Amino acid sequence: MAKSKQVSESESDGFLSLEQNTSASVPKLAQATNKKSRKQQQHQSSQDDNAAQPSGSSRVIYLGNLPHGFYEKELLGYFSQFGKLTRVRLSRNKKTGKAKHYAFLEFQHPDVARIVSDAMDGYFMFSQRLSCKLMRPEQVHPLLFKGANHKFRNIPWRKLERQRHDKELTPEEHARRVARRIKKDNKRQARIKEAGIDYEYTGLKSQLPVQSKRTKLE
């Protein structure tokens, strides 16, 4: 019988980690100090695992037809009952961040991955029939788990752009914006004149309010 396990999230770096309820402490996944060293460690560990992996055995499974709402945290929490997971990657849309309803899981032991593929293939979860296949070692791309074990954070791009557009401009920012528009309008007038078109209109520069000149009294 598998030992009970608890899923916890590291809020400091946004990485998912797995802790066992035993007296022995288990190191958390990918606890590097910065992103560059974390990626280097993951790439090096992947190369070491593939080199030490015997021929014909695989620890990676493909999981397809996932139900809505079954994301990284749920995958890690559910499949940890079979054995220790080393990497979890849910495929998402790069622009919207929405899940594509398939994922890749890597277990610590090949026997556990084979058991999971046999037990979960065709399993119904929330009226969705799962597709669970054991991937051969030659099918596992070196960059398959790029960005794995990372908790997805939805960035509200529209809200940020709206705030940037609607914020009040400083006098310096307003002056730069007016200068750019005047420069663009002057180029437009030059192109019209070069094309031989007899068309005149009031430019932006002439529409600006006339600034009063200040005289210094001696």
GROMACS .gro file of C-alpha atoms in nm:
model
  218
    1MET     CA    1   0.000   0.000   0.000
    2ALA     CA    2   0.141   0.337  -0.097
    3LYS     CA    3   0.220   0.582   0.179
    4SER     CA    4  -0.005   0.883   0.220
    5LYS     CA    5   0.134   1.195   0.063
    6GLN     CA    6   0.051   1.563   0.077
    7VAL     CA    7   0.077   1.818  -0.200
    8SER     CA    8   0.215   2.157  -0.108
    9GLU     CA    9   0.293   2.467  -0.312
   10SER     CA   10   0.600   2.681  -0.273
   11GLU     CA   11   0.467   3.037  -0.286
   12SER     CA   12   0.812   3.190  -0.289
   13ASP     CA   13   0.922   3.063  -0.631
   14GLY     CA   14   0.593   2.937  -0.776
   15PHE     CA   15   0.713   2.576  -0.806
   16LEU     CA   16   0.514   2.270  -0.713
   17SER     CA   17   0.670   2.041  -0.456
   18LEU     CA   18   0.583   1.705  -0.304
   19GLU     CA   19   0.625   1.627   0.066
   20GLN     CA   20   0.572   1.288   0.232
   21ASN     CA   21   0.418   1.255   0.576
   22THR     CA   22   0.716   1.067   0.716
   23SER     CA   23   0.987   1.152   0.964
   24ALA     CA   24   1.252   1.163   0.693
   25SER     CA   25   1.257   1.492   0.509
   26VAL     CA   26   1.227   1.480   0.132
   27PRO     CA   27   1.390   1.764  -0.063
   28LYS     CA   28   1.146   1.976  -0.260
   29LEU     CA   29   1.153   1.982  -0.639
   30ALA     CA   30   1.364   2.246  -0.809
   31GLN     CA   31   1.457   2.470  -0.515
   32ALA     CA   32   1.721   2.675  -0.695
   33THR     CA   33   1.804   3.034  -0.616
   34ASN     CA   34   1.738   3.172  -0.963
   35LYS     CA   35   1.572   3.072  -1.288
   36LYS     CA   36   1.894   3.019  -1.481
   37SER     CA   37   2.047   2.779  -1.229
   38ARG     CA   38   1.712   2.601  -1.188
   39LYS     CA   39   1.689   2.533  -1.562
   40GLN     CA   40   2.049   2.415  -1.573
   41GLN     CA   41   1.987   2.174  -1.286
   42GLN     CA   42   1.672   2.036  -1.450
   43HIS     CA   43   1.848   1.989  -1.784
   44GLN     CA   44   2.146   1.820  -1.618
   45SER     CA   45   1.923   1.592  -1.408
   46SER     CA   46   1.727   1.497  -1.720
   47GLN     CA   47   2.048   1.402  -1.902
   48ASP     CA   48   2.173   1.202  -1.603
   49ASP     CA   49   1.841   1.019  -1.567
   50ASN     CA   50   1.830   0.931  -1.937
   51ALA     CA   51   2.189   0.808  -1.929
   52ALA     CA   52   2.127   0.591  -1.622
   53GLN     CA   53   1.797   0.459  -1.757
   54PRO     CA   54   1.827   0.105  -1.895
   55SER     CA   55   1.728   0.033  -2.253
   56GLY     CA   56   1.360  -0.050  -2.303
   57SER     CA   57   1.238   0.113  -1.979
   58SER     CA   58   1.060   0.446  -1.952
   59ARG     CA   59   0.942   0.662  -1.665
   60VAL     CA   60   0.732   0.905  -1.872
   61ILE     CA   61   0.363   0.867  -1.951
   62TYR     CA   62   0.134   1.065  -2.178
   63LEU     CA   63  -0.201   1.159  -2.027
   64GLY     CA   64  -0.470   1.280  -2.266
   65ASN     CA   65  -0.836   1.388  -2.261
   66LEU     CA   66  -0.805   1.553  -1.919
   67PRO     CA   67  -1.122   1.712  -1.776
   68HIS     CA   68  -1.158   2.085  -1.724
   69GLY     CA   69  -1.009   2.203  -1.395
   70PHE     CA   70  -0.766   1.910  -1.364
   71TYR     CA   71  -0.443   2.108  -1.377
   72GLU     CA   72  -0.088   2.088  -1.235
   73LYS     CA   73  -0.186   2.084  -0.869
   74GLU     CA   74  -0.458   1.823  -0.924
   75LEU     CA   75  -0.230   1.604  -1.138
   76LEU     CA   76   0.041   1.606  -0.875
   77GLY     CA   77  -0.203   1.536  -0.595
   78TYR     CA   78  -0.387   1.251  -0.768
   79PHE     CA   79  -0.100   1.059  -0.930
   80SER     CA   80   0.124   1.081  -0.624
   81GLN     CA   81  -0.078   0.792  -0.478
   82PHE     CA   82   0.096   0.557  -0.722
   83GLY     CA   83   0.451   0.670  -0.649
   84LYS     CA   84   0.686   0.965  -0.641
   85LEU     CA   85   0.658   1.208  -0.930
   86THR     CA   86   0.971   1.389  -1.044
   87ARG     CA   87   0.824   1.615  -1.314
   88VAL     CA   88   0.475   1.726  -1.415
   89ARG     CA   89   0.401   1.930  -1.727
   90LEU     CA   90   0.055   2.032  -1.844
   91SER     CA   91   0.043   2.163  -2.199
   92ARG     CA   92  -0.102   2.515  -2.218
   93ASN     CA   93  -0.164   2.774  -2.487
   94LYS     CA   94   0.126   3.021  -2.493
   95LYS     CA   95  -0.096   3.323  -2.558
   96THR     CA   96  -0.404   3.257  -2.347
   97GLY     CA   97  -0.265   3.012  -2.090
   98LYS     CA   98  -0.563   2.780  -2.131
   99ALA     CA   99  -0.498   2.409  -2.083
  100LYS     CA  100  -0.487   2.184  -2.389
  101HIS     CA  101  -0.618   1.889  -2.183
  102TYR     CA  102  -0.310   1.668  -2.209
  103ALA     CA  103  -0.003   1.635  -1.988
  104PHE     CA  104   0.322   1.446  -1.939
  105LEU     CA  105   0.419   1.283  -1.610
  106GLU     CA  106   0.756   1.146  -1.508
  107PHE     CA  107   0.781   0.899  -1.220
  108GLN     CA  108   1.088   0.807  -1.021
  109HIS     CA  109   1.064   0.436  -1.105
  110PRO     CA  110   0.978   0.276  -1.442
  111ASP     CA  111   0.764   0.006  -1.278
  112VAL     CA  112   0.534   0.271  -1.130
  113ALA     CA  113   0.495   0.441  -1.470
  114ARG     CA  114   0.400   0.108  -1.630
  115ILE     CA  115   0.142   0.038  -1.357
  116VAL     CA  116  -0.010   0.385  -1.399
  117SER     CA  117  -0.039   0.347  -1.776
  118ASP     CA  118  -0.214   0.010  -1.739
  119ALA     CA  119  -0.447   0.123  -1.459
  120MET     CA  120  -0.546   0.468  -1.588
  121ASP     CA  121  -0.582   0.401  -1.962
  122GLY     CA  122  -0.956   0.420  -2.035
  123TYR     CA  123  -1.036   0.534  -1.680
  124PHE     CA  124  -1.339   0.766  -1.658
  125MET     CA  125  -1.282   1.089  -1.469
  126PHE     CA  126  -1.562   1.348  -1.457
  127SER     CA  127  -1.727   1.185  -1.763
  128GLN     CA  128  -1.396   1.206  -1.952
  129ARG     CA  129  -1.229   0.885  -2.072
  130LEU     CA  130  -0.856   0.924  -2.004
  131SER     CA  131  -0.588   0.818  -2.248
  132CYS     CA  132  -0.277   0.705  -2.063
  133LYS     CA  133   0.017   0.571  -2.265
  134LEU     CA  134   0.370   0.477  -2.163
  135MET     CA  135   0.619   0.663  -2.383
  136ARG     CA  136   0.926   0.488  -2.516
  137PRO     CA  137   1.265   0.643  -2.427
  138GLU     CA  138   1.326   0.749  -2.788
  139GLN     CA  139   0.994   0.936  -2.787
  140VAL     CA  140   1.092   1.158  -2.493
  141HIS     CA  141   1.230   1.483  -2.635
  142PRO     CA  142   1.502   1.658  -2.429
  143LEU     CA  143   1.280   1.968  -2.408
  144LEU     CA  144   0.960   1.779  -2.335
  145PHE     CA  145   0.956   1.892  -1.971
  146LYS     CA  146   1.056   2.252  -2.037
  147GLY     CA  147   0.881   2.460  -1.771
  148ALA     CA  148   0.775   2.151  -1.573
  149ASN     CA  149   0.680   2.166  -1.202
  150HIS     CA  150   0.589   2.530  -1.245
  151LYS     CA  151   0.263   2.662  -1.106
  152PHE     CA  152   0.082   2.855  -1.377
  153ARG     CA  153   0.012   3.220  -1.303
  154ASN     CA  154  -0.247   3.394  -1.518
  155ILE     CA  155  -0.130   3.744  -1.617
  156PRO     CA  156  -0.420   3.985  -1.693
  157TRP     CA  157  -0.265   4.144  -2.002
  158ARG     CA  158  -0.581   4.337  -2.100
  159LYS     CA  159  -0.617   4.486  -1.754
  160LEU     CA  160  -0.252   4.590  -1.745
  161GLU     CA  161  -0.273   4.747  -2.091
  162ARG     CA  162  -0.592   4.932  -1.996
  163GLN     CA  163  -0.427   5.068  -1.683
  164ARG     CA  164  -0.122   5.175  -1.881
  165HIS     CA  165  -0.338   5.348  -2.141
  166ASP     CA  166  -0.566   5.525  -1.890
  167LYS     CA  167  -0.304   5.644  -1.644
  168GLU     CA  168  -0.253   6.017  -1.606
  169LEU     CA  169   0.051   6.144  -1.796
  170THR     CA  170   0.316   6.361  -1.639
  171PRO     CA  171   0.403   6.691  -1.815
  172GLU     CA  172   0.720   6.534  -1.953
  173GLU     CA  173   0.534   6.230  -2.090
  174HIS     CA  174   0.265   6.453  -2.243
  175ALA     CA  175   0.529   6.671  -2.412
  176ARG     CA  176   0.700   6.362  -2.561
  177ARG     CA  177   0.367   6.229  -2.689
  178VAL     CA  178   0.282   6.563  -2.856
  179ALA     CA  179   0.630   6.583  -3.011
  180ARG     CA  180   0.594   6.233  -3.159
  181ARG     CA  181   0.255   6.315  -3.309
  182ILE     CA  182   0.379   6.642  -3.459
  183LYS     CA  183   0.678   6.463  -3.612
  184LYS     CA  184   0.450   6.197  -3.760
  185ASP     CA  185   0.215   6.464  -3.899
  186ASN     CA  186   0.505   6.651  -4.062
  187LYS     CA  187   0.617   6.332  -4.236
  188ARG     CA  188   0.263   6.279  -4.361
  189GLN     CA  189   0.252   6.628  -4.509
  190ALA     CA  190   0.589   6.572  -4.678
  191ARG     CA  191   0.470   6.246  -4.837
  192ILE     CA  192   0.156   6.416  -4.970
  193LYS     CA  193   0.364   6.696  -5.120
  194GLU     CA  194   0.612   6.450  -5.279
  195ALA     CA  195   0.324   6.260  -5.437
  196GLY     CA  196   0.214   6.576  -5.618
  197ILE     CA  197  -0.123   6.592  -5.447
  198ASP     CA  198  -0.264   6.941  -5.408
  199TYR     CA  199  -0.410   6.902  -5.062
  200GLU     CA  200  -0.367   7.123  -4.760
  201TYR     CA  201  -0.494   7.077  -4.410
  202THR     CA  202  -0.428   7.233  -4.076
  203GLY     CA  203  -0.139   7.055  -3.915
  204LEU     CA  204  -0.119   6.954  -3.553
  205LYS     CA  205   0.156   7.205  -3.479
  206SER     CA  206  -0.065   7.499  -3.573
  207GLN     CA  207  -0.347   7.368  -3.354
  208LEU     CA  208  -0.140   7.376  -3.037
  209PRO     CA  209  -0.227   7.658  -2.795
  210VAL     CA  210   0.012   7.948  -2.810
  211GLN     CA  211   0.220   7.972  -2.497
  212SER     CA  212   0.243   8.316  -2.349
  213LYS     CA  213   0.587   8.462  -2.326
  214ARG     CA  214   0.705   8.557  -1.982
  215THR     CA  215   0.894   8.881  -1.944
  216LYS     CA  216   1.136   8.932  -1.664
  217LEU     CA  217   1.116   9.264  -1.485
  218GLU     CA  218   1.446   9.404  -1.383
   0.00000   0.00000   0.00000
